[in-house]
Amino acid sequence: QRFVEESSLELHSFLCNAIADPLESRLLNLDLRDGLGPDRGGKVPPHSAGLSSGSWTLKGPPHKWRYCTLAPKSSSAPIEAVTPRAANPSADANLRSLQDELFSSPAFRAWLSVVTKLIPMRHSVEARRFRPGLDYTLATSEEGEARLDVVLGLTPRIRDPGSDEDTSGEGYYRRPVVTRGWQSAEWGGWECYMAPHNEEDDPAVYRSSVHKKKVVKEAPPSPGSSSSSSSGKHANGNGKAGSDEEMDDEEEEEEEDSTLLTVQPGYNRLLLVLRDEKVMRFVKYVSAAAESSRWDVCGEYEVGMLQEEVS
């Protein structure tokens, strides 16, 4: 009911603990191995960081996006099922299983249909890694029809120094979760949806106001419609220029009004968003100050509508 009313929903603790807890520690260890952990001291890593193992490849072009995706398997590689329940799978194997098995499974799509009252059809899915100081996506939109975005956030939680116990068996110590970093919008990496822009505006330019989690809500949408269908930026009523201060205030208000939804990176959270045609979407550049990569598995589904039977 909430998704039908708001066209977005974020579900916490989506994966069971037996899968989620070990995967979090493996992702942290992978960043440490690749020189993308907190020991960098906020320095921008080399552009080749995280690519040396051959498991990840860089996706471009940079005027649209830059981030890492799992490298496709060789055509000569044996076909085998990789499950997250296997004994000590690597982080790459875990992510590939979520990408290739979970998001594509009939059971998962049937569950999505129950939650969203939509029919997920043809889809694309990729595990993504946004490295600190390097990666981002610029605003893009779907011109022809709506899409259902399904994003499983897997960005490890930031913890204070100090430890009490090791619960994973892999040298990873539980620490109190803090609110700095990702949740305070210090490190970027947030997923943002924006109303269609005016033709003279550059969608690649964003002000810092987008991190204020401003969500624009108009009249409640009808079932199956998207809360993203905003009318866009407001025009100046009299068409005349005011003082510099008034114009700055108006520009900031317009920028906030164009921001429909902002979601900060988190761990084990499934985000569902029904995105109307021409609504723009991007992932904010990840700051070099970030103490880990921003990880997720991102699916995009073409959708059909459920028709109610008429008695």
Coordinates of C-alpha atoms in Angstrom, one line a residue:
Q1 CA 0.0 0.0 0.0
R2 CA 2.8 2.4 0.8
F3 CA 4.6 1.7 -2.5
V4 CA 1.3 2.3 -4.4
E5 CA 0.8 5.6 -2.6
E6 CA 4.4 7.0 -2.7
S7 CA 6.0 5.0 -5.6
S8 CA 9.1 4.3 -3.5
L9 CA 10.0 2.1 -0.6
E10 CA 13.2 1.2 1.3
L11 CA 13.3 -2.1 3.1
H12 CA 16.0 -2.6 5.7
S13 CA 17.7 -6.0 6.6
F14 CA 16.7 -7.5 3.3
L15 CA 19.3 -10.3 3.2
C16 CA 19.3 -12.8 6.1
N17 CA 22.1 -12.4 8.6
A18 CA 23.8 -15.6 7.6
I19 CA 24.5 -13.9 4.2
A20 CA 24.7 -10.2 5.1
D21 CA 27.1 -10.3 8.0
P22 CA 30.0 -12.2 6.3
L23 CA 29.5 -10.2 3.1
E24 CA 29.9 -6.9 4.9
S25 CA 33.3 -7.9 6.3
R26 CA 34.5 -9.3 3.0
L27 CA 33.6 -6.1 1.2
L28 CA 35.6 -4.1 3.8
N29 CA 38.5 -6.4 3.4
L30 CA 38.3 -6.1 -0.4
D31 CA 38.6 -2.3 -0.1
L32 CA 41.6 -2.6 2.3
R33 CA 43.3 -5.0 -0.2
D34 CA 42.7 -2.6 -3.1
G35 CA 44.0 0.5 -1.2
L36 CA 40.5 2.0 -0.9
G37 CA 40.0 1.8 2.8
P38 CA 40.4 4.4 5.6
D39 CA 44.2 4.0 5.6
R40 CA 44.4 6.2 2.4
G41 CA 44.0 9.2 4.7
G42 CA 41.5 10.8 2.2
K43 CA 43.9 10.7 -0.8
V44 CA 42.5 10.1 -4.3
P45 CA 43.5 6.5 -5.3
P46 CA 44.9 5.6 -8.7
H47 CA 42.4 5.2 -11.5
S48 CA 43.3 1.5 -11.7
A49 CA 42.4 0.8 -8.1
G50 CA 40.3 -2.3 -7.7
L51 CA 40.9 -3.5 -11.2
S52 CA 44.1 -5.5 -10.9
S53 CA 42.4 -8.8 -9.9
G54 CA 40.5 -9.0 -13.2
S55 CA 37.2 -9.6 -11.4
W56 CA 36.1 -6.0 -12.0
T57 CA 36.0 -3.8 -15.1
L58 CA 35.6 0.0 -15.5
K59 CA 32.3 1.2 -17.1
G60 CA 32.1 4.4 -19.0
P61 CA 32.0 6.8 -20.9
P62 CA 33.1 9.3 -18.3
H63 CA 30.8 12.0 -19.6
K64 CA 27.9 9.8 -18.5
W65 CA 29.3 7.6 -15.7
R66 CA 32.3 6.0 -14.3
Y67 CA 32.2 3.0 -11.9
C68 CA 33.2 -0.6 -11.6
T69 CA 31.1 -3.7 -12.6
L70 CA 31.8 -7.4 -12.4
A71 CA 33.7 -8.6 -15.4
P72 CA 31.7 -10.9 -17.6
K73 CA 32.6 -14.6 -17.4
S74 CA 34.7 -16.0 -20.3
S75 CA 32.6 -17.9 -22.9
S76 CA 34.9 -20.8 -22.3
A77 CA 34.3 -20.9 -18.5
P78 CA 32.3 -23.7 -17.1
I79 CA 28.7 -23.0 -16.3
E80 CA 28.1 -23.5 -12.7
A81 CA 25.7 -22.2 -10.0
V82 CA 27.3 -20.0 -7.3
T83 CA 25.2 -19.6 -4.2
P84 CA 25.8 -17.4 -1.2
R85 CA 25.4 -20.4 1.0
A86 CA 28.6 -22.0 -0.4
A87 CA 31.4 -22.5 2.1
N88 CA 33.3 -19.2 2.5
P89 CA 32.5 -17.6 -0.9
S90 CA 34.4 -14.5 -1.9
A91 CA 32.8 -11.1 -2.0
D92 CA 32.9 -11.3 -5.8
A93 CA 31.1 -14.6 -5.8
N94 CA 28.5 -13.3 -3.4
L95 CA 27.8 -10.3 -5.6
R96 CA 27.7 -12.3 -8.8
S97 CA 25.2 -14.7 -7.2
L98 CA 22.9 -11.7 -6.2
Q99 CA 23.3 -10.2 -9.7
D100 CA 22.9 -13.4 -11.8
E101 CA 20.6 -15.5 -9.7
L102 CA 18.5 -13.5 -7.3
F103 CA 17.5 -10.5 -9.4
S104 CA 16.8 -12.7 -12.4
S105 CA 14.9 -15.4 -10.6
P106 CA 11.1 -15.9 -11.2
A107 CA 10.6 -16.0 -7.4
F108 CA 12.1 -12.6 -6.9
R109 CA 10.1 -11.1 -9.8
A110 CA 7.0 -12.6 -8.4
W111 CA 7.7 -11.1 -5.0
L112 CA 8.3 -7.7 -6.7
S113 CA 4.9 -8.0 -8.3
V114 CA 3.2 -8.6 -5.0
V115 CA 4.9 -5.6 -3.4
T116 CA 4.6 -3.1 -6.2
K117 CA 1.4 -4.3 -8.0
L118 CA 3.4 -4.2 -11.2
I119 CA 4.6 -6.9 -13.6
P120 CA 8.4 -6.9 -13.9
M121 CA 9.4 -7.9 -17.4
R122 CA 12.6 -7.5 -19.4
H123 CA 15.4 -6.3 -17.1
S124 CA 19.1 -5.4 -16.7
V125 CA 21.1 -5.9 -13.5
E126 CA 24.7 -5.2 -12.5
A127 CA 26.7 -5.2 -9.3
R128 CA 28.3 -1.8 -9.0
R129 CA 31.3 -0.5 -7.1
F130 CA 31.8 3.3 -6.7
R131 CA 35.4 3.9 -5.6
P132 CA 36.2 6.9 -3.3
G133 CA 37.6 9.9 -5.1
L134 CA 36.8 8.4 -8.6
D135 CA 33.3 7.2 -9.4
Y136 CA 29.9 8.7 -10.1
T137 CA 27.0 8.7 -12.6
L138 CA 25.6 11.8 -14.2
A139 CA 21.8 12.4 -14.6
T140 CA 20.1 10.2 -17.2
S141 CA 16.5 9.5 -17.9
E142 CA 14.3 7.1 -19.8
E143 CA 12.5 8.9 -22.5
G144 CA 9.9 6.4 -23.6
E145 CA 8.4 4.7 -20.5
A146 CA 8.5 4.2 -16.8
R147 CA 11.0 1.8 -15.1
L148 CA 11.1 0.0 -11.8
D149 CA 14.4 0.6 -10.1
V150 CA 15.5 -2.1 -7.6
V151 CA 18.7 -1.3 -5.8
L152 CA 20.2 -3.5 -3.0
G153 CA 22.5 -1.2 -1.1
L154 CA 25.6 -3.0 0.2
T155 CA 27.8 -0.1 1.4
P156 CA 29.5 -1.3 4.7
R157 CA 28.5 0.6 7.8
I158 CA 31.1 2.9 9.3
R159 CA 32.1 2.1 12.9
D160 CA 34.0 3.9 15.6
P161 CA 37.6 2.9 16.6
G162 CA 37.7 0.2 19.2
S163 CA 36.3 -3.3 19.2
D164 CA 34.6 -5.7 21.5
E165 CA 34.1 -9.1 19.8
D166 CA 34.7 -10.8 16.5
T167 CA 31.4 -12.4 15.4
S168 CA 32.3 -13.2 11.8
G169 CA 35.3 -15.5 12.3
E170 CA 37.2 -13.5 9.7
G171 CA 38.9 -10.9 11.8
Y172 CA 36.1 -8.4 11.6
Y173 CA 35.2 -6.8 14.9
R174 CA 31.8 -5.4 15.7
R175 CA 31.9 -1.7 16.6
P176 CA 29.2 0.8 17.5
V177 CA 27.6 2.2 14.3
V178 CA 28.1 6.0 14.0
T179 CA 26.1 8.6 12.0
R180 CA 29.1 10.4 10.4
G181 CA 30.2 9.8 6.8
W182 CA 27.5 8.4 4.5
Q183 CA 24.5 9.2 6.6
S184 CA 25.5 12.8 7.2
A185 CA 26.1 13.2 3.5
E186 CA 29.8 14.1 4.0
W187 CA 31.0 11.5 1.5
G188 CA 28.5 11.8 -1.4
G189 CA 27.4 8.6 -3.0
W190 CA 23.7 9.2 -2.5
E191 CA 21.1 8.1 -5.1
C192 CA 19.1 11.0 -6.3
Y193 CA 15.9 11.4 -8.4
M194 CA 15.2 14.8 -10.0
A195 CA 12.2 16.2 -11.9
P196 CA 12.7 16.7 -15.7
H197 CA 14.8 19.7 -16.3
N198 CA 14.2 22.7 -18.5
E199 CA 15.9 22.5 -21.9
E200 CA 18.3 25.4 -21.1
D201 CA 19.4 23.7 -17.8
D202 CA 22.5 21.4 -17.6
P203 CA 21.5 18.3 -15.7
A204 CA 25.1 17.6 -15.0
V205 CA 25.2 20.5 -12.6
Y206 CA 24.0 19.9 -9.1
R207 CA 24.2 22.1 -6.0
S208 CA 25.0 20.7 -2.6
S209 CA 21.3 21.3 -1.6
V210 CA 20.4 17.8 -3.0
H211 CA 21.8 16.2 0.1
K212 CA 19.1 17.8 2.2
K213 CA 16.8 14.8 1.5
K214 CA 14.1 17.1 0.1
V215 CA 11.2 15.0 -1.2
V216 CA 8.6 16.7 -3.3
K217 CA 5.1 15.5 -2.8
E218 CA 2.1 16.7 -4.8
A219 CA -1.4 15.3 -4.7
P220 CA -1.4 11.6 -3.8
P221 CA -0.8 9.6 -7.0
S222 CA -3.3 7.1 -8.3
P223 CA -2.3 3.4 -8.0
G224 CA 0.5 2.5 -10.3
S225 CA 1.6 6.1 -10.9
S226 CA 4.8 7.5 -9.7
S227 CA 5.4 10.2 -7.1
S228 CA 8.2 11.3 -9.4
S229 CA 5.9 12.9 -11.9
S230 CA 6.6 16.4 -10.7
S231 CA 6.0 19.4 -13.0
G232 CA 9.7 20.3 -12.7
K233 CA 11.2 23.6 -11.7
H234 CA 8.9 26.5 -10.9
A235 CA 9.1 29.5 -13.2
N236 CA 9.4 33.1 -11.9
G237 CA 5.8 34.4 -11.8
N238 CA 6.5 37.9 -13.2
G239 CA 9.4 36.9 -15.4
K240 CA 11.6 39.7 -14.0
A241 CA 14.9 39.5 -12.4
G242 CA 15.1 40.5 -8.7
S243 CA 18.0 41.3 -6.5
D244 CA 21.0 38.9 -6.3
E245 CA 19.9 37.6 -2.9
E246 CA 16.4 37.0 -4.1
M247 CA 17.6 35.2 -7.2
D248 CA 19.9 33.0 -5.1
D249 CA 17.1 32.1 -2.8
E250 CA 14.8 31.4 -5.7
E251 CA 17.5 29.2 -7.4
E252 CA 18.0 27.2 -4.2
E253 CA 14.3 26.7 -3.8
E254 CA 14.0 25.6 -7.4
E255 CA 16.9 23.2 -7.0
E256 CA 15.3 21.7 -3.9
D257 CA 11.9 21.5 -5.6
S258 CA 13.3 19.6 -8.5
T259 CA 14.8 16.9 -6.1
L260 CA 12.1 14.2 -5.8
L261 CA 14.0 11.6 -3.7
T262 CA 17.4 11.3 -2.1
V263 CA 18.7 8.1 -0.5
Q264 CA 22.0 7.9 1.3
P265 CA 24.2 4.8 1.0
G266 CA 23.4 2.0 3.5
Y267 CA 24.0 -1.7 4.1
N268 CA 21.5 -4.4 3.4
R269 CA 18.7 -2.1 2.3
L270 CA 16.5 -2.7 -0.8
L271 CA 15.3 0.4 -2.5
L272 CA 12.3 0.2 -4.9
V273 CA 11.4 3.2 -7.0
L274 CA 8.9 3.5 -9.8
R275 CA 10.6 6.1 -12.1
D276 CA 8.4 8.0 -14.6
E277 CA 9.7 8.7 -18.1
K278 CA 12.1 11.7 -18.3
V279 CA 12.7 11.7 -14.5
M280 CA 16.4 12.0 -14.0
R281 CA 18.5 9.8 -11.8
F282 CA 22.2 9.8 -10.7
V283 CA 24.6 8.6 -8.1
K284 CA 26.6 11.5 -6.5
Y285 CA 30.3 11.5 -6.9
V286 CA 31.9 9.6 -4.0
S287 CA 34.3 11.8 -2.1
A288 CA 37.9 10.9 -1.6
A289 CA 37.3 11.3 2.1
A290 CA 35.0 8.2 2.1
E291 CA 36.5 5.2 4.1
S292 CA 35.2 2.6 1.7
S293 CA 33.6 2.1 -1.7
R294 CA 29.9 2.5 -2.3
W295 CA 28.6 -1.0 -3.2
D296 CA 25.2 -2.1 -4.6
V297 CA 23.4 -4.5 -6.9
C298 CA 21.2 -2.4 -9.3
G299 CA 18.4 -3.7 -11.3
E300 CA 16.1 -1.9 -13.8
Y301 CA 12.9 -3.5 -14.9
E302 CA 10.4 -2.8 -17.7
V303 CA 7.0 -3.0 -16.1
G304 CA 3.4 -3.8 -17.0
M305 CA 0.3 -2.9 -15.1
L306 CA -2.0 -5.4 -13.3
Q307 CA -5.5 -5.2 -14.6
E308 CA -8.3 -5.7 -12.1
E309 CA -11.0 -8.0 -13.2
V310 CA -14.4 -6.4 -13.7
S311 CA -17.2 -8.5 -12.4

